[in-house]
């Protein structure tokens, strides 16, 4: 079947699938303090989800990331992951998680076909971790990481949102933590979506400053890598055999020209760009009985609406969706 290509010649091969907008943490850059969540009523069922991902896979999407919200809150996660991994065309299934519930699920997820894992970890100090995440238990996350390693998942990437005046003194210790365990590490610049008021932008640490600190600490051991070219991360290796580390800057550095991804929310909205409210609901036509060919046509037409680039500073017709709702 013909590949999915947008109006700017970009081939869409990567889908981020949000399985829920609920979370068991309240990271301050991501979630409002008060409870929220759209409930299960509007959420795509397991069967609807697998059918839609199958259509994307037929049109050339070969990489799927399960995310949220916190995907481990879905009781059907393991069967859903297994069904998606088994779809013809899907060659790479990964999961983003805060790892709070990972310890008891890692082996089953690995067996279901989830090989690659991204784990959020912003601090190695228990109290600070709890403060950033709204009460998270660091020891549970560390046990989750060990369970994933024991299950043979690889690569395991840690995502650290670097926050000025909050955890920036841990930028290099996190690299050493990752190095000691054979993990990869990404430092993430905060984006102006979601979160508690102005908190995340108040503590915004530009990627240039993250890199300057790494360069000061590791000196000539910090070797630029070219494998990451095209994606949102600038990649380095610490020493010839050390861990790969990357700095992700969605705001201060555009990576839109090579963007190959779209997002599907738990309610079935196909979201074409992080920084623009361009979305198309797939749930209603699906539930109205639309057949596969017509759904593929709808998806193709939606992809043509993918904007050339994000602009977080431009006035938006509607507020941007936070990462927990979008599938970060
Ligand atoms: N709950 C899972 C987790 O935390 O890994 C998956 C969903 S979470 C929304 C995915 C990623 O989005 C996390 O690595 C988180 O750090 C990042 N994120 C959330 N809000 C952000 C923001 N305002 N700026 C930058 N990154 C953000
Ligand atoms: Fe939950 Fe992940 Fe957002 Fe933290 S970053 S509140 S773990 S969805």
mmCIF file of C-alpha atoms and ligand atoms in Angstrom:
data_model
loop_
_atom_site.group_PDB
_atom_site.id
_atom_site.type_symbol
_atom_site.label_atom_id
_atom_site.label_comp_id
_atom_site.label_asym_id
_atom_site.label_seq_id
_atom_site.Cartn_x
_atom_site.Cartn_y
_atom_site.Cartn_z
ATOM 1 C CA UNK A 1 0.000 0.000 0.000
ATOM 2 C CA UNK A 2 1.150 3.533 -0.746
ATOM 3 C CA UNK A 3 3.243 5.196 2.003
ATOM 4 C CA UNK A 4 1.850 7.965 4.193
ATOM 5 C CA UNK A 5 3.417 11.214 3.035
ATOM 6 C CA UNK A 6 2.532 14.750 4.058
ATOM 7 C CA UNK A 7 2.426 17.930 1.986
ATOM 8 C CA UNK A 8 6.089 18.640 2.690
ATOM 9 C CA UNK A 9 7.352 15.278 1.447
ATOM 10 C CA UNK A 10 7.854 13.825 4.928
ATOM 11 C CA UNK A 11 7.089 10.122 5.237
ATOM 12 C CA UNK A 12 5.175 9.225 8.367
ATOM 13 C CA UNK A 13 6.573 6.028 9.830
ATOM 14 C CA UNK A 14 6.275 6.593 13.585
ATOM 15 C CA UNK A 15 3.129 6.665 15.736
ATOM 16 C CA UNK A 16 2.971 7.604 19.378
ATOM 17 C CA UNK A 17 -0.073 6.034 20.936
ATOM 18 C CA UNK A 18 -1.434 7.462 24.170
ATOM 19 C CA UNK A 19 -3.227 4.719 26.084
ATOM 20 C CA UNK A 20 -4.653 6.931 28.815
ATOM 21 C CA UNK A 21 -4.470 10.527 29.982
ATOM 22 C CA UNK A 22 -4.526 9.373 33.612
ATOM 23 C CA UNK A 23 -1.353 9.203 35.645
ATOM 24 C CA UNK A 24 -0.242 8.048 39.077
ATOM 25 C CA UNK A 25 2.189 10.983 39.302
ATOM 26 C CA UNK A 26 1.788 14.748 39.078
ATOM 27 C CA UNK A 27 5.074 15.913 37.558
ATOM 28 C CA UNK A 28 5.005 19.646 37.957
ATOM 29 C CA UNK A 29 6.025 20.438 34.371
ATOM 30 C CA UNK A 30 3.376 18.080 33.014
ATOM 31 C CA UNK A 31 0.218 17.869 35.136
ATOM 32 C CA UNK A 32 -2.041 20.300 36.920
ATOM 33 C CA UNK A 33 -2.264 19.627 40.661
ATOM 34 C CA UNK A 34 -5.963 18.855 40.691
ATOM 35 C CA UNK A 35 -7.322 15.508 39.544
ATOM 36 C CA UNK A 36 -8.258 15.297 35.890
ATOM 37 C CA UNK A 37 -8.757 12.681 33.252
ATOM 38 C CA UNK A 38 -11.303 12.094 30.589
ATOM 39 C CA UNK A 39 -12.525 8.760 31.937
ATOM 40 C CA UNK A 40 -12.887 5.510 30.093
ATOM 41 C CA UNK A 41 -16.114 6.157 28.250
ATOM 42 C CA UNK A 42 -14.558 7.936 25.293
ATOM 43 C CA UNK A 43 -11.432 5.844 25.237
ATOM 44 C CA UNK A 44 -10.741 3.540 22.303
ATOM 45 C CA UNK A 45 -11.199 -0.110 23.223
ATOM 46 C CA UNK A 46 -8.380 -2.599 22.823
ATOM 47 C CA UNK A 47 -9.996 -3.916 19.637
ATOM 48 C CA UNK A 48 -10.477 -0.440 18.122
ATOM 49 C CA UNK A 49 -6.918 0.495 18.988
ATOM 50 C CA UNK A 50 -5.409 -2.587 17.377
ATOM 51 C CA UNK A 51 -7.550 -2.115 14.261
ATOM 52 C CA UNK A 52 -6.380 1.498 13.827
ATOM 53 C CA UNK A 53 -2.710 0.676 14.421
ATOM 54 C CA UNK A 54 -3.044 -2.141 11.884
ATOM 55 C CA UNK A 55 -4.221 0.399 9.294
ATOM 56 C CA UNK A 56 -1.303 2.718 10.056
ATOM 57 C CA UNK A 57 1.064 -0.252 9.756
ATOM 58 C CA UNK A 58 -0.393 -1.118 6.334
ATOM 59 C CA UNK A 59 0.456 2.430 5.247
ATOM 60 C CA UNK A 60 4.098 2.164 6.314
ATOM 61 C CA UNK A 61 4.122 3.040 10.023
ATOM 62 C CA UNK A 62 6.631 0.551 11.391
ATOM 63 C CA UNK A 63 7.473 2.116 14.724
ATOM 64 C CA UNK A 64 4.968 2.470 17.572
ATOM 65 C CA UNK A 65 5.516 3.908 21.041
ATOM 66 C CA UNK A 66 3.009 3.238 23.819
ATOM 67 C CA UNK A 67 2.747 6.244 26.079
ATOM 68 C CA UNK A 68 0.272 8.407 27.983
ATOM 69 C CA UNK A 69 -0.399 9.539 30.694
ATOM 70 C CA UNK A 70 0.952 6.477 32.410
ATOM 71 C CA UNK A 71 0.443 3.446 30.145
ATOM 72 C CA UNK A 72 1.056 0.977 32.982
ATOM 73 C CA UNK A 73 -2.271 2.098 34.468
ATOM 74 C CA UNK A 74 -3.973 0.186 31.641
ATOM 75 C CA UNK A 75 -4.852 -3.279 32.930
ATOM 76 C CA UNK A 76 -4.899 -4.606 29.367
ATOM 77 C CA UNK A 77 -1.436 -3.223 28.566
ATOM 78 C CA UNK A 78 0.316 -6.568 28.151
ATOM 79 C CA UNK A 79 -2.311 -8.062 25.793
ATOM 80 C CA UNK A 80 -2.570 -4.808 23.874
ATOM 81 C CA UNK A 81 1.217 -4.650 23.481
ATOM 82 C CA UNK A 82 1.284 -8.269 22.319
ATOM 83 C CA UNK A 83 -1.447 -7.634 19.724
ATOM 84 C CA UNK A 84 0.317 -4.529 18.368
ATOM 85 C CA UNK A 85 3.713 -6.262 18.268
ATOM 86 C CA UNK A 86 2.134 -9.073 16.227
ATOM 87 C CA UNK A 87 0.707 -6.730 13.548
ATOM 88 C CA UNK A 88 2.364 -7.199 10.157
ATOM 89 C CA UNK A 89 4.633 -4.211 9.473
ATOM 90 C CA UNK A 90 5.242 -3.227 13.099
ATOM 91 C CA UNK A 91 8.939 -3.837 13.639
ATOM 92 C CA UNK A 92 9.614 -1.633 16.643
ATOM 93 C CA UNK A 93 7.354 -1.405 19.700
ATOM 94 C CA UNK A 94 8.494 0.695 22.641
ATOM 95 C CA UNK A 95 7.048 2.053 25.866
ATOM 96 C CA UNK A 96 7.377 5.335 27.788
ATOM 97 C CA UNK A 97 6.708 5.010 31.494
ATOM 98 C CA UNK A 98 7.405 6.539 34.865
ATOM 99 C CA UNK A 99 8.315 2.975 35.971
ATOM 100 C CA UNK A 100 6.336 3.132 39.242
ATOM 101 C CA UNK A 101 4.468 -0.063 38.277
ATOM 102 C CA UNK A 102 7.175 -1.553 36.111
ATOM 103 C CA UNK A 103 8.715 -3.997 38.557
ATOM 104 C CA UNK A 104 5.895 -6.512 38.355
ATOM 105 C CA UNK A 105 5.179 -5.973 34.629
ATOM 106 C CA UNK A 106 8.616 -5.805 32.989
ATOM 107 C CA UNK A 107 9.021 -9.521 32.233
ATOM 108 C CA UNK A 108 5.506 -9.869 30.765
ATOM 109 C CA UNK A 109 5.937 -6.747 28.632
ATOM 110 C CA UNK A 110 9.262 -7.993 27.295
ATOM 111 C CA UNK A 111 7.651 -11.340 26.450
ATOM 112 C CA UNK A 112 4.806 -9.479 24.693
ATOM 113 C CA UNK A 113 7.308 -7.769 22.378
ATOM 114 C CA UNK A 114 8.206 -4.488 24.067
ATOM 115 C CA UNK A 115 11.969 -4.279 23.706
ATOM 116 C CA UNK A 116 12.776 -0.615 24.079
ATOM 117 C CA UNK A 117 11.883 1.449 27.075
ATOM 118 C CA UNK A 118 11.985 5.133 27.975
ATOM 119 C CA UNK A 119 11.805 5.827 31.686
ATOM 120 C CA UNK A 120 11.282 9.274 33.197
ATOM 121 C CA UNK A 121 13.716 9.964 36.018
ATOM 122 C CA UNK A 122 14.350 13.544 37.064
ATOM 123 C CA UNK A 123 16.247 13.088 40.318
ATOM 124 C CA UNK A 124 18.143 10.482 42.310
ATOM 125 C CA UNK A 125 17.298 12.211 45.610
ATOM 126 C CA UNK A 126 14.176 10.661 47.106
ATOM 127 C CA UNK A 127 12.744 13.879 48.563
ATOM 128 C CA UNK A 128 13.455 15.935 45.491
ATOM 129 C CA UNK A 129 11.994 13.228 43.273
ATOM 130 C CA UNK A 130 8.828 13.252 45.379
ATOM 131 C CA UNK A 131 8.660 17.036 45.182
ATOM 132 C CA UNK A 132 9.001 17.187 41.374
ATOM 133 C CA UNK A 133 6.589 14.305 40.753
ATOM 134 C CA UNK A 134 3.923 15.131 43.357
ATOM 135 C CA UNK A 135 4.782 12.314 45.766
ATOM 136 C CA UNK A 136 6.506 9.676 43.604
ATOM 137 C CA UNK A 137 8.417 6.869 45.292
ATOM 138 C CA UNK A 138 11.955 6.819 43.894
ATOM 139 C CA UNK A 139 12.713 3.336 45.230
ATOM 140 C CA UNK A 140 9.817 1.843 43.236
ATOM 141 C CA UNK A 141 11.175 3.474 40.063
ATOM 142 C CA UNK A 142 14.676 2.137 40.734
ATOM 143 C CA UNK A 143 13.240 -1.361 41.265
ATOM 144 C CA UNK A 144 11.358 -0.979 37.987
ATOM 145 C CA UNK A 145 14.577 -0.094 36.162
ATOM 146 C CA UNK A 146 16.299 -3.167 37.583
ATOM 147 C CA UNK A 147 13.368 -5.395 36.578
ATOM 148 C CA UNK A 148 13.537 -4.057 33.015
ATOM 149 C CA UNK A 149 17.271 -4.737 32.875
ATOM 150 C CA UNK A 150 16.715 -8.242 34.236
ATOM 151 C CA UNK A 151 14.025 -8.817 31.573
ATOM 152 C CA UNK A 152 16.615 -8.023 28.914
ATOM 153 C CA UNK A 153 14.908 -4.885 27.588
ATOM 154 C CA UNK A 154 17.326 -2.840 25.555
ATOM 155 C CA UNK A 155 18.026 -0.056 25.050
ATOM 156 C CA UNK A 156 16.600 1.427 28.240
ATOM 157 C CA UNK A 157 16.676 5.199 28.009
ATOM 158 C CA UNK A 158 16.290 7.511 30.957
ATOM 159 C CA UNK A 159 14.530 10.824 30.296
ATOM 160 C CA UNK A 160 15.537 13.608 32.653
ATOM 161 C CA UNK A 161 13.697 16.908 32.370
ATOM 162 C CA UNK A 162 16.441 19.372 33.266
ATOM 163 C CA UNK A 163 15.099 22.119 35.521
ATOM 164 C CA UNK A 164 17.047 25.210 36.443
ATOM 165 C CA UNK A 165 17.415 25.564 40.213
ATOM 166 C CA UNK A 166 15.632 22.247 40.815
ATOM 167 C CA UNK A 167 17.730 19.325 39.531
ATOM 168 C CA UNK A 168 20.416 20.945 37.366
ATOM 169 C CA UNK A 169 23.053 19.942 39.931
ATOM 170 C CA UNK A 170 22.293 16.305 38.989
ATOM 171 C CA UNK A 171 22.970 16.607 35.260
ATOM 172 C CA UNK A 172 26.333 14.881 35.474
ATOM 173 C CA UNK A 173 25.509 12.488 38.320
ATOM 174 C CA UNK A 174 22.582 11.181 36.255
ATOM 175 C CA UNK A 175 25.034 10.474 33.410
ATOM 176 C CA UNK A 176 27.213 8.514 35.819
ATOM 177 C CA UNK A 177 24.167 6.601 37.127
ATOM 178 C CA UNK A 178 23.237 5.683 33.546
ATOM 179 C CA UNK A 179 26.789 4.772 32.635
ATOM 180 C CA UNK A 180 27.131 2.393 35.595
ATOM 181 C CA UNK A 181 24.016 0.485 34.437
ATOM 182 C CA UNK A 182 24.528 0.508 30.683
ATOM 183 C CA UNK A 183 21.525 2.826 30.171
ATOM 184 C CA UNK A 184 21.133 5.648 27.677
ATOM 185 C CA UNK A 185 20.158 9.106 28.854
ATOM 186 C CA UNK A 186 18.241 12.000 27.337
ATOM 187 C CA UNK A 187 18.069 15.428 28.892
ATOM 188 C CA UNK A 188 14.836 17.174 27.983
ATOM 189 C CA UNK A 189 14.227 20.883 27.779
ATOM 190 C CA UNK A 190 10.832 21.856 29.211
ATOM 191 C CA UNK A 191 8.148 22.715 26.683
ATOM 192 C CA UNK A 192 5.509 25.387 27.260
ATOM 193 C CA UNK A 193 2.601 22.934 27.497
ATOM 194 C CA UNK A 194 0.777 21.539 30.520
ATOM 195 C CA UNK A 195 2.237 21.783 33.997
ATOM 196 C CA UNK A 196 1.378 23.884 36.981
ATOM 197 C CA UNK A 197 1.071 27.495 35.899
ATOM 198 C CA UNK A 198 4.335 29.030 34.874
ATOM 199 C CA UNK A 199 6.415 26.568 36.913
ATOM 200 C CA UNK A 200 8.087 24.701 34.075
ATOM 201 C CA UNK A 201 8.993 27.786 32.100
ATOM 202 C CA UNK A 202 10.283 29.486 35.236
ATOM 203 C CA UNK A 203 12.717 26.580 35.600
ATOM 204 C CA UNK A 204 13.370 26.216 31.872
ATOM 205 C CA UNK A 205 16.982 25.292 31.198
ATOM 206 C CA UNK A 206 17.907 25.812 27.544
ATOM 207 C CA UNK A 207 19.594 22.899 25.780
ATOM 208 C CA UNK A 208 22.684 25.047 25.137
ATOM 209 C CA UNK A 209 23.198 25.361 28.888
ATOM 210 C CA UNK A 210 22.687 21.639 29.460
ATOM 211 C CA UNK A 211 25.319 20.950 26.824
ATOM 212 C CA UNK A 212 27.724 23.532 28.249
ATOM 213 C CA UNK A 213 27.548 21.775 31.615
ATOM 214 C CA UNK A 214 28.187 18.386 30.061
ATOM 215 C CA UNK A 215 31.125 19.761 28.121
ATOM 216 C CA UNK A 216 32.590 21.364 31.250
ATOM 217 C CA UNK A 217 32.295 18.091 33.174
ATOM 218 C CA UNK A 218 33.295 15.504 30.564
ATOM 219 C CA UNK A 219 35.666 17.679 28.479
ATOM 220 C CA UNK A 220 37.134 15.878 25.480
ATOM 221 C CA UNK A 221 35.464 12.609 26.595
ATOM 222 C CA UNK A 222 32.160 13.983 25.251
ATOM 223 C CA UNK A 223 32.124 12.748 21.663
ATOM 224 C CA UNK A 224 29.430 14.007 19.247
ATOM 225 C CA UNK A 225 27.581 11.190 17.487
ATOM 226 C CA UNK A 226 25.952 11.438 14.118
ATOM 227 C CA UNK A 227 23.503 8.543 14.494
ATOM 228 C CA UNK A 228 20.948 10.831 16.125
ATOM 229 C CA UNK A 229 20.856 13.217 13.179
ATOM 230 C CA UNK A 230 17.310 13.857 12.009
ATOM 231 C CA UNK A 231 15.648 13.237 15.378
ATOM 232 C CA UNK A 232 15.017 15.777 18.078
ATOM 233 C CA UNK A 233 18.082 14.805 20.134
ATOM 234 C CA UNK A 234 21.685 15.870 19.738
ATOM 235 C CA UNK A 235 23.656 12.752 20.567
ATOM 236 C CA UNK A 236 26.986 12.231 22.319
ATOM 237 C CA UNK A 237 28.929 9.373 23.756
ATOM 238 C CA UNK A 238 30.980 9.636 26.928
ATOM 239 C CA UNK A 239 34.287 8.106 25.871
ATOM 240 C CA UNK A 240 34.524 5.681 22.961
ATOM 241 C CA UNK A 241 32.592 2.965 24.807
ATOM 242 C CA UNK A 242 30.576 5.006 27.257
ATOM 243 C CA UNK A 243 26.790 5.495 27.287
ATOM 244 C CA UNK A 244 24.975 7.433 24.611
ATOM 245 C CA UNK A 245 23.520 10.629 25.934
ATOM 246 C CA UNK A 246 21.353 13.127 24.142
ATOM 247 C CA UNK A 247 19.901 16.572 24.616
ATOM 248 C CA UNK A 248 16.355 17.068 23.364
ATOM 249 C CA UNK A 249 15.354 20.607 22.578
ATOM 250 C CA UNK A 250 11.925 20.911 21.066
ATOM 251 C CA UNK A 251 11.753 24.623 21.743
ATOM 252 C CA UNK A 252 15.178 26.091 21.079
ATOM 253 C CA UNK A 253 15.983 23.886 18.096
ATOM 254 C CA UNK A 254 13.492 22.943 15.425
ATOM 255 C CA UNK A 255 13.609 19.367 14.184
ATOM 256 C CA UNK A 256 10.417 19.708 12.194
ATOM 257 C CA UNK A 257 12.001 19.336 8.751
ATOM 258 C CA UNK A 258 12.680 15.668 9.397
ATOM 259 C CA UNK A 259 9.590 14.930 11.527
ATOM 260 C CA UNK A 260 8.236 11.453 10.756
ATOM 261 C CA UNK A 261 5.724 11.132 13.600
ATOM 262 C CA UNK A 262 2.105 11.669 14.502
ATOM 263 C CA UNK A 263 0.211 10.986 17.717
ATOM 264 C CA UNK A 264 -3.009 9.147 18.471
ATOM 265 C CA UNK A 265 -4.724 10.053 21.733
ATOM 266 C CA UNK A 266 -6.517 7.552 23.944
ATOM 267 C CA UNK A 267 -9.821 8.939 22.610
ATOM 268 C CA UNK A 268 -8.786 8.373 19.006
ATOM 269 C CA UNK A 269 -7.793 11.894 17.968
ATOM 270 C CA UNK A 270 -5.012 11.859 15.413
ATOM 271 C CA UNK A 271 -2.777 14.771 16.416
ATOM 272 C CA UNK A 272 -0.456 15.914 13.684
ATOM 273 C CA UNK A 273 1.973 18.135 15.579
ATOM 274 C CA UNK A 274 2.944 18.791 19.205
ATOM 275 C CA UNK A 275 2.901 22.542 18.838
ATOM 276 C CA UNK A 276 -0.340 23.041 16.916
ATOM 277 C CA UNK A 277 -3.890 21.977 17.602
ATOM 278 C CA UNK A 278 -4.299 20.124 14.294
ATOM 279 C CA UNK A 279 -6.232 16.940 14.946
ATOM 280 C CA UNK A 280 -8.803 14.674 13.339
ATOM 281 C CA UNK A 281 -11.087 12.314 15.275
ATOM 282 C CA UNK A 282 -10.849 8.712 14.073
ATOM 283 C CA UNK A 283 -13.122 7.351 16.801
ATOM 284 C CA UNK A 284 -16.428 8.645 15.431
ATOM 285 C CA UNK A 285 -16.006 7.290 11.891
ATOM 286 C CA UNK A 286 -14.674 4.033 13.358
ATOM 287 C CA UNK A 287 -17.750 3.676 15.573
ATOM 288 C CA UNK A 288 -20.030 4.708 12.734
ATOM 289 C CA UNK A 289 -18.890 1.587 10.899
ATOM 290 C CA UNK A 290 -16.476 3.059 8.362
ATOM 291 C CA UNK A 291 -14.601 0.330 6.480
ATOM 292 C CA UNK A 292 -10.807 -0.040 6.353
ATOM 293 C CA UNK A 293 -10.366 1.569 2.930
ATOM 294 C CA UNK A 294 -12.351 4.663 3.909
ATOM 295 C CA UNK A 295 -10.515 4.934 7.249
ATOM 296 C CA UNK A 296 -7.175 4.779 5.412
ATOM 297 C CA UNK A 297 -8.415 7.556 3.113
ATOM 298 C CA UNK A 298 -9.388 9.645 6.140
ATOM 299 C CA UNK A 299 -5.947 9.124 7.702
ATOM 300 C CA UNK A 300 -4.192 10.047 4.431
ATOM 301 C CA UNK A 301 -6.239 13.229 4.142
ATOM 302 C CA UNK A 302 -5.480 14.088 7.790
ATOM 303 C CA UNK A 303 -1.740 13.648 7.248
ATOM 304 C CA UNK A 304 -1.896 16.279 4.496
ATOM 305 C CA UNK A 305 -2.897 18.756 7.216
ATOM 306 C CA UNK A 306 0.315 18.199 9.182
ATOM 307 C CA UNK A 307 1.845 21.654 9.585
ATOM 308 C CA UNK A 308 5.350 22.407 8.319
ATOM 309 C CA UNK A 309 6.658 23.237 11.770
ATOM 310 C CA UNK A 310 5.561 23.896 15.307
ATOM 311 C CA UNK A 311 5.480 27.340 16.745
ATOM 312 C CA UNK A 312 4.874 27.315 20.457
ATOM 313 C CA UNK A 313 4.866 31.089 20.518
ATOM 314 C CA UNK A 314 2.259 31.635 17.822
ATOM 315 C CA UNK A 315 -1.289 32.464 18.908
ATOM 316 C CA UNK A 316 -3.324 29.227 18.891
ATOM 317 C CA UNK A 317 -6.981 28.828 18.037
ATOM 318 C CA UNK A 318 -7.253 26.538 21.095
ATOM 319 C CA UNK A 319 -4.861 25.899 23.999
ATOM 320 C CA UNK A 320 -2.216 23.276 23.183
ATOM 321 C CA UNK A 321 -2.856 19.856 24.683
ATOM 322 C CA UNK A 322 -0.509 18.938 27.519
ATOM 323 C CA UNK A 323 1.912 16.049 27.027
ATOM 324 C CA UNK A 324 -0.043 13.675 29.270
ATOM 325 C CA UNK A 325 -3.069 14.026 26.985
ATOM 326 C CA UNK A 326 -1.122 13.997 23.746
ATOM 327 C CA UNK A 327 1.109 11.031 24.283
ATOM 328 C CA UNK A 328 4.445 12.647 25.121
HETATM 329 N N1 LIG B 1 4.152 8.846 32.034
HETATM 330 C C1 LIG B 1 5.173 8.460 31.128
HETATM 331 C C2 LIG B 1 6.504 9.087 31.474
HETATM 332 O O1 LIG B 1 6.522 9.991 32.309
HETATM 333 O O2 LIG B 1 7.503 8.682 30.902
HETATM 334 C C3 LIG B 1 4.856 8.731 29.670
HETATM 335 C C4 LIG B 1 4.165 10.014 29.324
HETATM 336 S S1 LIG B 1 5.078 11.483 29.661
HETATM 337 C C5 LIG B 1 3.917 12.748 29.140
HETATM 338 C C6 LIG B 1 6.303 11.444 28.378
HETATM 339 C C7 LIG B 1 7.440 12.408 28.526
HETATM 340 O O3 LIG B 1 6.944 13.734 28.418
HETATM 341 C C8 LIG B 1 8.197 12.322 29.832
HETATM 342 O O4 LIG B 1 9.547 11.992 29.604
HETATM 343 C C9 LIG B 1 8.082 13.721 30.401
HETATM 344 O O5 LIG B 1 9.242 14.067 31.053
HETATM 345 C C10 LIG B 1 7.795 14.551 29.182
HETATM 346 N N2 LIG B 1 7.105 15.824 29.467
HETATM 347 C C11 LIG B 1 5.898 16.019 30.030
HETATM 348 N N3 LIG B 1 5.605 17.339 30.095
HETATM 349 C C12 LIG B 1 6.658 17.996 29.570
HETATM 350 C C13 LIG B 1 6.976 19.376 29.357
HETATM 351 N N4 LIG B 1 6.155 20.354 29.724
HETATM 352 N N5 LIG B 1 8.164 19.664 28.774
HETATM 353 C C14 LIG B 1 9.017 18.684 28.408
HETATM 354 N N6 LIG B 1 8.790 17.369 28.581
HETATM 355 C C15 LIG B 1 7.625 17.029 29.155
HETATM 356 FE FE1 LIG B 2 2.674 11.358 34.579
HETATM 357 FE FE2 LIG B 2 4.610 11.086 32.795
HETATM 358 FE FE3 LIG B 2 3.321 13.442 33.054
HETATM 359 FE FE4 LIG B 2 4.949 12.630 34.994
HETATM 360 S S1 LIG B 2 5.544 13.133 32.876
HETATM 361 S S2 LIG B 2 2.861 13.452 35.272
HETATM 362 S S3 LIG B 2 4.703 10.464 34.942
HETATM 363 S S4 LIG B 2 2.442 11.561 32.356
#
